[in-house]
Amino acid sequence: MDFNGAQMATILEVAKKAGVSKATVSRVLSGSGYVSQAKRALVDRAIAETGYRPNLLARNLATKTTQTIGLVVTNTLYSGNYFSELMAQSARIMEENGRQLILADGKHTAEEERAAIQFLLDLRCDGVIIYPRFLSIAEMDEIVSRHRQPILVINRRLRLNDSYCIFSDQHAASAAAVAHLIARGHRDIAFITGSLDSPTALERLSGYKSALAQQGIALNNGLIVEGKWNAQSGMAAVDALLAGGQAFSAIVAGNDEMAIGAIKRLTECRIPVPSAVSVIGFDDIPLAPYTVPSLSSMKMPVTEMIKETINRLVSMLDGGELSKRPAFPASLIERESVAAGPHCPADKARG
């Protein structure tokens, strides 16, 4: 029965209508085996006239493929620009590869991320991609090793299955942003983290600390404020920094939304950007060139990572061999929100 209560046509009825055998109809539906153009036209017309819809489950069991790829993402990422690019690129590249994308919500815990993966496996997705937030490295290595269907991980580096992960070095990207500010003459650099239950936020914070240590700059915990990945938390972070009374000439924000919020609050407080405080964000969202001043940002290679993930997964499904590759590098897109700091030798010389 269909959803309106009407009896659905069967493959036998299609065969009778077309005047061909059930086997011929099956070959037309599966695209396998030779069928003459004349008979194919008869079957297509019979399908249209009877309203026949193939049983996808039965067809999938017969062909052992569904042409679907599952994607698990926690819903805490849904509202950000990063997620929009992740989904847009995933859908586009899946379509180019002739496959359908199925999204499953990883929700709020490691157990719920596990359940989402299992849901996609139960749907017989040919492969699954995970953008994890709560599962540990050890748990993901165990999941990848245990299942027959290929499971690839984005944005985390696995220890036992390094061919199954595609990642960008968040620590190195953050260290590069801080090192750039130091080279421009900044020493008192504040850092607005993302939510600290996020591995990405922790890695970016670690990179900030490492860059300071490498240049012999003492860590000042009073210049570190936790944000929540949104512009409002960037504004609140500036309020917290100003209330703390610690001097700073630059801010690195854990993503562009927080950086934009920080610029807004600094401007409202009559602290000009970048002449008084320089600001760098992460992700290089589409809005970044259009803020006032335009936002400098560490561009993360989301498109390249998604393309590599899907191509690698498709290659596996087609019987190809995996080969690991190094982390995808981020790149600094410098715009108007960064200027020379108070310790810039060139500025002192001009003065």
mmCIF file of C-alpha atoms in Angstrom:
data_model
loop_
_atom_site.group_PDB
_atom_site.id
_atom_site.type_symbol
_atom_site.label_atom_id
_atom_site.label_comp_id
_atom_site.label_asym_id
_atom_site.label_seq_id
_atom_site.Cartn_x
_atom_site.Cartn_y
_atom_site.Cartn_z
ATOM 1 C CA MET A 1 0.000 0.000 0.000
ATOM 2 C CA ASP A 2 1.187 3.560 -0.618
ATOM 3 C CA PHE A 3 0.613 6.406 1.840
ATOM 4 C CA ASN A 4 -2.777 7.219 0.313
ATOM 5 C CA GLY A 5 -4.032 3.661 0.778
ATOM 6 C CA ALA A 6 -3.865 2.745 -2.913
ATOM 7 C CA GLN A 7 -2.428 -0.607 -3.970
ATOM 8 C CA MET A 8 1.097 -0.237 -5.387
ATOM 9 C CA ALA A 9 1.930 -1.774 -8.737
ATOM 10 C CA THR A 10 4.167 -4.834 -8.753
ATOM 11 C CA ILE A 11 7.022 -5.730 -11.059
ATOM 12 C CA LEU A 12 4.829 -8.509 -12.486
ATOM 13 C CA GLU A 13 2.143 -5.991 -13.461
ATOM 14 C CA VAL A 14 4.780 -3.841 -15.140
ATOM 15 C CA ALA A 15 6.012 -6.879 -17.082
ATOM 16 C CA LYS A 16 2.474 -7.788 -18.212
ATOM 17 C CA LYS A 17 1.763 -4.191 -19.217
ATOM 18 C CA ALA A 18 4.982 -4.013 -21.256
ATOM 19 C CA GLY A 19 4.583 -7.503 -22.711
ATOM 20 C CA VAL A 20 8.010 -8.589 -21.456
ATOM 21 C CA SER A 21 9.356 -10.935 -18.794
ATOM 22 C CA LYS A 22 9.991 -9.986 -15.147
ATOM 23 C CA ALA A 23 13.681 -10.567 -15.810
ATOM 24 C CA THR A 24 13.651 -7.907 -18.536
ATOM 25 C CA VAL A 25 12.010 -5.411 -16.182
ATOM 26 C CA SER A 26 14.606 -6.220 -13.513
ATOM 27 C CA ARG A 27 17.433 -5.631 -15.975
ATOM 28 C CA VAL A 28 15.988 -2.244 -16.911
ATOM 29 C CA LEU A 29 15.612 -1.252 -13.261
ATOM 30 C CA SER A 30 19.086 -2.386 -12.244
ATOM 31 C CA GLY A 31 20.807 -1.100 -15.373
ATOM 32 C CA SER A 32 22.596 -4.428 -15.742
ATOM 33 C CA GLY A 33 22.418 -6.826 -18.669
ATOM 34 C CA TYR A 34 21.408 -6.125 -22.250
ATOM 35 C CA VAL A 35 17.909 -4.870 -23.068
ATOM 36 C CA SER A 36 17.015 -3.595 -26.544
ATOM 37 C CA GLN A 37 16.002 0.040 -26.867
ATOM 38 C CA ALA A 38 12.522 -1.010 -28.025
ATOM 39 C CA LYS A 39 11.896 -3.194 -24.970
ATOM 40 C CA ARG A 40 13.433 -0.582 -22.665
ATOM 41 C CA ALA A 41 10.958 1.978 -24.029
ATOM 42 C CA LEU A 42 8.057 -0.436 -23.414
ATOM 43 C CA VAL A 43 9.173 -0.990 -19.798
ATOM 44 C CA ASP A 44 9.658 2.731 -19.149
ATOM 45 C CA ARG A 45 6.176 3.462 -20.482
ATOM 46 C CA ALA A 46 4.656 0.637 -18.398
ATOM 47 C CA ILE A 47 6.354 1.964 -15.255
ATOM 48 C CA ALA A 48 4.950 5.429 -15.916
ATOM 49 C CA GLU A 49 1.448 4.123 -16.594
ATOM 50 C CA THR A 50 1.287 1.802 -13.582
ATOM 51 C CA GLY A 51 3.028 4.203 -11.179
ATOM 52 C CA TYR A 52 5.407 1.411 -10.197
ATOM 53 C CA ARG A 53 8.048 2.288 -7.597
ATOM 54 C CA PRO A 54 10.926 -0.120 -7.023
ATOM 55 C CA ASN A 55 11.479 -1.615 -3.588
ATOM 56 C CA LEU A 56 14.716 0.099 -2.670
ATOM 57 C CA LEU A 57 15.528 -2.289 0.152
ATOM 58 C CA ALA A 58 15.140 -5.324 -2.083
ATOM 59 C CA ARG A 59 17.164 -3.709 -4.845
ATOM 60 C CA ASN A 60 19.907 -2.725 -2.413
ATOM 61 C CA LEU A 61 20.094 -6.247 -1.054
ATOM 62 C CA ALA A 62 20.367 -7.608 -4.571
ATOM 63 C CA THR A 63 23.003 -5.155 -5.792
ATOM 64 C CA LYS A 64 24.827 -4.893 -2.419
ATOM 65 C CA THR A 65 25.055 -1.114 -2.849
ATOM 66 C CA THR A 66 22.796 1.838 -2.056
ATOM 67 C CA GLN A 67 24.797 4.632 -3.716
ATOM 68 C CA THR A 68 24.452 6.547 -0.426
ATOM 69 C CA ILE A 69 27.064 8.052 1.869
ATOM 70 C CA GLY A 70 26.216 8.889 5.479
ATOM 71 C CA LEU A 71 27.500 11.968 7.306
ATOM 72 C CA VAL A 72 27.438 12.349 11.109
ATOM 73 C CA VAL A 73 27.679 15.884 12.505
ATOM 74 C CA THR A 74 26.756 17.049 15.999
ATOM 75 C CA ASN A 75 23.926 19.580 15.960
ATOM 76 C CA THR A 76 25.949 22.144 17.906
ATOM 77 C CA LEU A 77 27.631 22.953 14.576
ATOM 78 C CA TYR A 78 24.451 23.447 12.570
ATOM 79 C CA SER A 79 24.082 27.216 12.943
ATOM 80 C CA GLY A 80 27.608 28.276 11.964
ATOM 81 C CA ASN A 81 29.104 29.278 8.631
ATOM 82 C CA TYR A 82 31.544 26.367 8.883
ATOM 83 C CA PHE A 83 28.666 23.868 8.844
ATOM 84 C CA SER A 84 27.070 25.623 5.865
ATOM 85 C CA GLU A 85 30.256 25.217 3.842
ATOM 86 C CA LEU A 86 30.719 21.645 5.062
ATOM 87 C CA MET A 87 27.208 20.668 3.920
ATOM 88 C CA ALA A 88 27.281 22.623 0.662
ATOM 89 C CA GLN A 89 30.579 21.094 -0.410
ATOM 90 C CA SER A 90 29.554 17.611 0.727
ATOM 91 C CA ALA A 91 26.320 17.742 -1.262
ATOM 92 C CA ARG A 92 28.026 19.130 -4.366
ATOM 93 C CA ILE A 93 30.843 16.596 -4.410
ATOM 94 C CA MET A 94 28.468 13.703 -3.623
ATOM 95 C CA GLU A 95 26.341 14.725 -6.607
ATOM 96 C CA GLU A 96 29.410 14.861 -8.840
ATOM 97 C CA ASN A 97 30.154 11.288 -7.754
ATOM 98 C CA GLY A 98 26.588 10.131 -8.424
ATOM 99 C CA ARG A 99 25.789 9.418 -4.772
ATOM 100 C CA GLN A 100 23.173 10.566 -2.286
ATOM 101 C CA LEU A 101 24.092 12.207 1.023
ATOM 102 C CA ILE A 102 22.284 11.177 4.218
ATOM 103 C CA LEU A 103 22.798 13.345 7.330
ATOM 104 C CA ALA A 104 22.528 11.909 10.852
ATOM 105 C CA ASP A 105 22.591 14.051 13.992
ATOM 106 C CA GLY A 106 25.378 13.257 16.459
ATOM 107 C CA LYS A 107 23.571 15.319 19.120
ATOM 108 C CA HIS A 108 25.370 15.957 22.419
ATOM 109 C CA THR A 109 27.350 12.915 23.597
ATOM 110 C CA ALA A 110 29.757 10.252 22.411
ATOM 111 C CA GLU A 111 27.019 7.649 22.836
ATOM 112 C CA GLU A 112 24.682 9.641 20.591
ATOM 113 C CA GLU A 113 27.429 9.988 17.986
ATOM 114 C CA ARG A 114 27.832 6.199 18.113
ATOM 115 C CA ALA A 115 24.065 5.780 17.685
ATOM 116 C CA ALA A 116 24.079 8.081 14.649
ATOM 117 C CA ILE A 117 26.861 6.053 13.025
ATOM 118 C CA GLN A 118 24.985 2.818 13.681
ATOM 119 C CA PHE A 119 21.788 4.340 12.271
ATOM 120 C CA LEU A 120 23.565 5.035 8.968
ATOM 121 C CA LEU A 121 25.141 1.582 8.925
ATOM 122 C CA ASP A 122 21.705 0.033 9.538
ATOM 123 C CA LEU A 123 20.410 1.993 6.542
ATOM 124 C CA ARG A 124 23.092 0.142 4.549
ATOM 125 C CA CYS A 125 24.961 3.306 3.538
ATOM 126 C CA ASP A 126 27.917 2.308 1.395
ATOM 127 C CA GLY A 127 30.198 4.337 3.650
ATOM 128 C CA VAL A 128 30.045 6.815 6.531
ATOM 129 C CA ILE A 129 31.867 10.086 7.184
ATOM 130 C CA ILE A 130 32.149 11.354 10.771
ATOM 131 C CA TYR A 131 32.788 14.939 11.822
ATOM 132 C CA PRO A 132 33.159 14.066 15.519
ATOM 133 C CA ARG A 133 33.026 16.221 18.590
ATOM 134 C CA PHE A 134 32.577 13.852 21.524
ATOM 135 C CA LEU A 135 34.059 10.498 20.497
ATOM 136 C CA SER A 136 37.647 10.001 21.606
ATOM 137 C CA ILE A 137 40.463 9.028 19.238
ATOM 138 C CA ALA A 138 40.544 5.524 20.772
ATOM 139 C CA GLU A 139 36.769 5.118 20.330
ATOM 140 C CA MET A 140 36.915 6.192 16.688
ATOM 141 C CA ASP A 141 39.835 3.881 15.964
ATOM 142 C CA GLU A 142 37.781 1.032 17.443
ATOM 143 C CA ILE A 143 34.702 1.924 15.373
ATOM 144 C CA VAL A 144 36.680 2.191 12.124
ATOM 145 C CA SER A 145 38.448 -1.134 12.755
ATOM 146 C CA ARG A 146 35.310 -3.050 13.727
ATOM 147 C CA HIS A 147 33.005 -2.335 10.781
ATOM 148 C CA ARG A 148 33.117 -3.757 7.286
ATOM 149 C CA GLN A 149 31.677 -0.607 5.728
ATOM 150 C CA PRO A 150 34.363 2.081 5.406
ATOM 151 C CA ILE A 151 34.127 4.860 7.992
ATOM 152 C CA LEU A 152 36.214 7.995 7.467
ATOM 153 C CA VAL A 153 36.868 10.715 10.028
ATOM 154 C CA ILE A 154 37.200 14.440 9.262
ATOM 155 C CA ASN A 155 39.121 16.910 11.413
ATOM 156 C CA ARG A 156 40.617 14.414 13.876
ATOM 157 C CA ARG A 157 43.850 12.456 13.577
ATOM 158 C CA LEU A 158 43.518 8.723 14.287
ATOM 159 C CA ARG A 159 46.377 6.710 15.727
ATOM 160 C CA LEU A 160 45.646 3.224 14.365
ATOM 161 C CA ASN A 161 43.807 4.039 11.141
ATOM 162 C CA ASP A 162 45.602 7.083 9.764
ATOM 163 C CA SER A 163 44.497 6.331 6.202
ATOM 164 C CA TYR A 164 40.901 6.728 7.367
ATOM 165 C CA CYS A 165 41.239 10.310 8.641
ATOM 166 C CA ILE A 166 41.468 13.650 6.851
ATOM 167 C CA PHE A 167 42.421 16.607 8.995
ATOM 168 C CA SER A 168 43.904 20.059 9.184
ATOM 169 C CA ASP A 169 46.481 20.849 11.852
ATOM 170 C CA GLN A 170 44.479 23.202 14.092
ATOM 171 C CA HIS A 171 47.390 23.582 16.515
ATOM 172 C CA ALA A 172 49.755 24.708 13.758
ATOM 173 C CA ALA A 173 47.163 27.063 12.248
ATOM 174 C CA SER A 174 46.624 28.821 15.566
ATOM 175 C CA ALA A 175 50.346 29.010 16.250
ATOM 176 C CA ALA A 176 50.824 30.583 12.805
ATOM 177 C CA ALA A 177 48.196 33.264 13.526
ATOM 178 C CA VAL A 178 49.864 34.177 16.825
ATOM 179 C CA ALA A 179 53.352 34.079 15.283
ATOM 180 C CA HIS A 180 52.177 36.504 12.599
ATOM 181 C CA LEU A 181 50.978 38.969 15.220
ATOM 182 C CA ILE A 182 54.236 38.635 17.142
ATOM 183 C CA ALA A 183 56.176 39.332 13.944
ATOM 184 C CA ARG A 184 54.064 42.477 13.484
ATOM 185 C CA GLY A 185 55.153 43.742 16.896
ATOM 186 C CA HIS A 186 52.442 42.435 19.237
ATOM 187 C CA ARG A 187 53.289 40.869 22.590
ATOM 188 C CA ASP A 188 50.112 41.210 24.638
ATOM 189 C CA ILE A 189 47.844 38.973 22.582
ATOM 190 C CA ALA A 190 44.442 37.913 23.896
ATOM 191 C CA PHE A 191 42.776 34.676 22.827
ATOM 192 C CA ILE A 192 39.031 33.958 22.616
ATOM 193 C CA THR A 193 38.544 30.199 22.586
ATOM 194 C CA GLY A 194 35.629 28.235 21.215
ATOM 195 C CA SER A 195 33.659 26.005 23.574
ATOM 196 C CA LEU A 196 36.266 24.045 25.498
ATOM 197 C CA ASP A 197 34.393 20.752 25.115
ATOM 198 C CA SER A 198 35.443 20.959 21.446
ATOM 199 C CA PRO A 199 38.691 19.266 20.306
ATOM 200 C CA THR A 200 39.165 22.031 17.724
ATOM 201 C CA ALA A 201 38.947 24.717 20.407
ATOM 202 C CA LEU A 202 41.478 22.893 22.581
ATOM 203 C CA GLU A 203 43.933 22.438 19.711
ATOM 204 C CA ARG A 204 43.701 26.103 18.730
ATOM 205 C CA LEU A 205 44.252 27.155 22.352
ATOM 206 C CA SER A 206 47.264 24.845 22.516
ATOM 207 C CA GLY A 207 48.694 26.435 19.370
ATOM 208 C CA TYR A 208 48.312 29.911 20.903
ATOM 209 C CA LYS A 209 50.233 28.850 24.001
ATOM 210 C CA SER A 210 52.969 27.164 21.970
ATOM 211 C CA ALA A 211 53.551 30.241 19.796
ATOM 212 C CA LEU A 212 53.951 32.456 22.858
ATOM 213 C CA ALA A 213 56.339 29.997 24.479
ATOM 214 C CA GLN A 214 58.424 29.702 21.315
ATOM 215 C CA GLN A 215 58.979 33.473 21.350
ATOM 216 C CA GLY A 216 59.713 33.572 25.080
ATOM 217 C CA ILE A 217 56.495 35.450 25.903
ATOM 218 C CA ALA A 218 55.048 34.553 29.294
ATOM 219 C CA LEU A 219 51.536 33.114 29.244
ATOM 220 C CA ASN A 220 48.971 35.430 30.824
ATOM 221 C CA ASN A 221 45.822 33.453 31.637
ATOM 222 C CA GLY A 222 43.995 36.732 32.145
ATOM 223 C CA LEU A 223 44.119 37.213 28.380
ATOM 224 C CA ILE A 224 42.331 33.924 27.653
ATOM 225 C CA VAL A 225 38.518 33.984 27.568
ATOM 226 C CA GLU A 226 36.192 31.151 26.590
ATOM 227 C CA GLY A 227 33.663 31.876 23.863
ATOM 228 C CA LYS A 228 30.808 29.853 22.378
ATOM 229 C CA TRP A 229 31.585 30.110 18.654
ATOM 230 C CA ASN A 230 29.048 32.918 18.078
ATOM 231 C CA ALA A 231 29.342 36.696 17.687
ATOM 232 C CA GLN A 232 27.592 37.393 20.992
ATOM 233 C CA SER A 233 30.253 35.465 22.879
ATOM 234 C CA GLY A 234 32.943 37.424 21.031
ATOM 235 C CA MET A 235 31.387 40.635 22.323
ATOM 236 C CA ALA A 236 31.146 39.205 25.842
ATOM 237 C CA ALA A 237 34.787 38.124 25.682
ATOM 238 C CA VAL A 238 35.903 41.700 24.953
ATOM 239 C CA ASP A 239 33.824 42.885 27.921
ATOM 240 C CA ALA A 240 35.599 40.311 30.107
ATOM 241 C CA LEU A 241 39.037 41.332 28.827
ATOM 242 C CA LEU A 242 38.368 45.020 29.437
ATOM 243 C CA ALA A 243 36.937 44.314 32.888
ATOM 244 C CA GLY A 244 40.085 42.345 33.727
ATOM 245 C CA GLY A 245 42.176 45.459 33.218
ATOM 246 C CA GLN A 246 44.984 43.661 31.361
ATOM 247 C CA ALA A 247 46.503 45.498 28.412
ATOM 248 C CA PHE A 248 46.331 43.837 25.000
ATOM 249 C CA SER A 249 47.117 45.041 21.495
ATOM 250 C CA ALA A 250 45.744 42.056 19.546
ATOM 251 C CA ILE A 251 43.074 39.357 19.720
ATOM 252 C CA VAL A 252 43.012 35.945 18.111
ATOM 253 C CA ALA A 253 39.450 34.612 18.069
ATOM 254 C CA GLY A 254 38.722 30.887 17.645
ATOM 255 C CA ASN A 255 36.426 31.556 14.679
ATOM 256 C CA ASP A 256 35.326 34.460 12.503
ATOM 257 C CA GLU A 257 31.932 34.896 14.149
ATOM 258 C CA MET A 258 33.581 35.569 17.510
ATOM 259 C CA ALA A 259 36.120 37.846 15.829
ATOM 260 C CA ILE A 260 33.309 39.873 14.249
ATOM 261 C CA GLY A 261 31.602 40.170 17.650
ATOM 262 C CA ALA A 262 34.901 41.280 19.180
ATOM 263 C CA ILE A 263 35.373 44.002 16.540
ATOM 264 C CA LYS A 264 31.839 45.246 17.126
ATOM 265 C CA ARG A 265 32.335 45.553 20.884
ATOM 266 C CA LEU A 266 35.766 47.182 20.527
ATOM 267 C CA THR A 267 34.274 49.736 18.129
ATOM 268 C CA GLU A 268 31.389 50.444 20.516
ATOM 269 C CA CYS A 269 33.961 51.038 23.274
ATOM 270 C CA ARG A 270 35.800 53.511 21.012
ATOM 271 C CA ILE A 271 38.802 51.216 20.710
ATOM 272 C CA PRO A 272 39.724 51.400 17.019
ATOM 273 C CA VAL A 273 40.579 48.275 15.042
ATOM 274 C CA PRO A 274 43.331 47.830 13.989
ATOM 275 C CA SER A 275 45.188 50.942 15.181
ATOM 276 C CA ALA A 276 44.599 50.116 18.875
ATOM 277 C CA VAL A 277 43.793 46.395 18.696
ATOM 278 C CA SER A 278 44.421 43.977 15.816
ATOM 279 C CA VAL A 279 42.051 41.024 15.312
ATOM 280 C CA ILE A 280 42.447 37.669 13.544
ATOM 281 C CA GLY A 281 39.722 35.013 13.224
ATOM 282 C CA PHE A 282 39.480 31.500 11.793
ATOM 283 C CA ASP A 283 37.648 29.907 8.833
ATOM 284 C CA ASP A 284 37.572 32.884 6.401
ATOM 285 C CA ILE A 285 33.792 32.930 6.157
ATOM 286 C CA PRO A 286 32.167 34.705 3.175
ATOM 287 C CA LEU A 287 31.369 37.760 5.339
ATOM 288 C CA ALA A 288 35.022 38.282 6.383
ATOM 289 C CA PRO A 289 36.008 40.580 3.456
ATOM 290 C CA TYR A 290 32.938 42.773 4.052
ATOM 291 C CA THR A 291 33.284 43.637 7.740
ATOM 292 C CA VAL A 292 34.577 47.075 8.723
ATOM 293 C CA PRO A 293 37.503 46.784 8.868
ATOM 294 C CA SER A 294 37.713 43.671 6.700
ATOM 295 C CA LEU A 295 38.656 40.661 8.823
ATOM 296 C CA SER A 296 42.001 38.868 8.661
ATOM 297 C CA SER A 297 41.411 35.138 9.037
ATOM 298 C CA MET A 298 43.097 31.750 9.002
ATOM 299 C CA LYS A 299 41.473 30.014 6.040
ATOM 300 C CA MET A 300 40.813 26.369 6.847
ATOM 301 C CA PRO A 301 40.762 24.042 3.795
ATOM 302 C CA VAL A 302 37.197 22.731 4.264
ATOM 303 C CA THR A 303 36.504 22.246 0.549
ATOM 304 C CA GLU A 304 39.778 20.411 -0.033
ATOM 305 C CA MET A 305 39.230 18.180 3.013
ATOM 306 C CA ILE A 306 35.683 17.234 1.975
ATOM 307 C CA LYS A 307 36.782 16.530 -1.596
ATOM 308 C CA GLU A 308 39.651 14.341 -0.384
ATOM 309 C CA THR A 309 37.344 12.506 2.046
ATOM 310 C CA ILE A 310 34.691 11.682 -0.534
ATOM 311 C CA ASN A 311 37.192 10.818 -3.253
ATOM 312 C CA ARG A 312 39.031 8.544 -0.843
ATOM 313 C CA LEU A 313 35.775 6.889 0.225
ATOM 314 C CA VAL A 314 34.618 6.383 -3.365
ATOM 315 C CA SER A 315 38.015 4.910 -4.221
ATOM 316 C CA MET A 316 37.648 2.436 -1.355
ATOM 317 C CA LEU A 317 34.160 1.447 -2.479
ATOM 318 C CA ASP A 318 35.515 0.872 -5.998
ATOM 319 C CA GLY A 319 38.244 -1.420 -4.662
ATOM 320 C CA GLY A 320 41.091 1.079 -4.639
ATOM 321 C CA GLU A 321 43.846 1.236 -2.038
ATOM 322 C CA LEU A 322 44.125 3.963 0.569
ATOM 323 C CA SER A 323 47.196 6.091 1.003
ATOM 324 C CA LYS A 324 47.567 8.541 3.856
ATOM 325 C CA ARG A 325 48.573 12.129 3.232
ATOM 326 C CA PRO A 326 49.828 14.877 5.534
ATOM 327 C CA ALA A 327 47.546 17.329 7.260
ATOM 328 C CA PHE A 328 45.909 19.982 5.105
ATOM 329 C CA PRO A 329 47.573 23.346 5.808
ATOM 330 C CA ALA A 330 45.681 26.501 6.743
ATOM 331 C CA SER A 331 46.643 29.845 5.225
ATOM 332 C CA LEU A 332 46.447 33.380 6.594
ATOM 333 C CA ILE A 333 44.249 35.757 4.612
ATOM 334 C CA GLU A 334 45.437 39.152 5.812
ATOM 335 C CA ARG A 335 43.049 42.068 5.489
ATOM 336 C CA GLU A 336 42.507 45.398 7.230
ATOM 337 C CA SER A 337 41.949 44.153 10.807
ATOM 338 C CA VAL A 338 45.680 43.658 11.495
ATOM 339 C CA ALA A 339 48.227 46.459 11.890
ATOM 340 C CA ALA A 340 51.712 46.799 13.348
ATOM 341 C CA GLY A 341 51.881 46.520 17.114
ATOM 342 C CA PRO A 342 53.684 48.619 19.735
ATOM 343 C CA HIS A 343 56.845 46.491 19.536
ATOM 344 C CA CYS A 344 57.279 46.685 15.770
ATOM 345 C CA PRO A 345 60.881 47.786 15.042
ATOM 346 C CA ALA A 346 59.898 49.343 11.718
ATOM 347 C CA ASP A 347 57.287 51.552 13.395
ATOM 348 C CA LYS A 348 59.814 52.649 16.049
ATOM 349 C CA ALA A 349 62.280 53.565 13.358
ATOM 350 C CA ARG A 350 59.669 55.681 11.549
ATOM 351 C CA GLY A 351 58.773 57.334 14.826
#
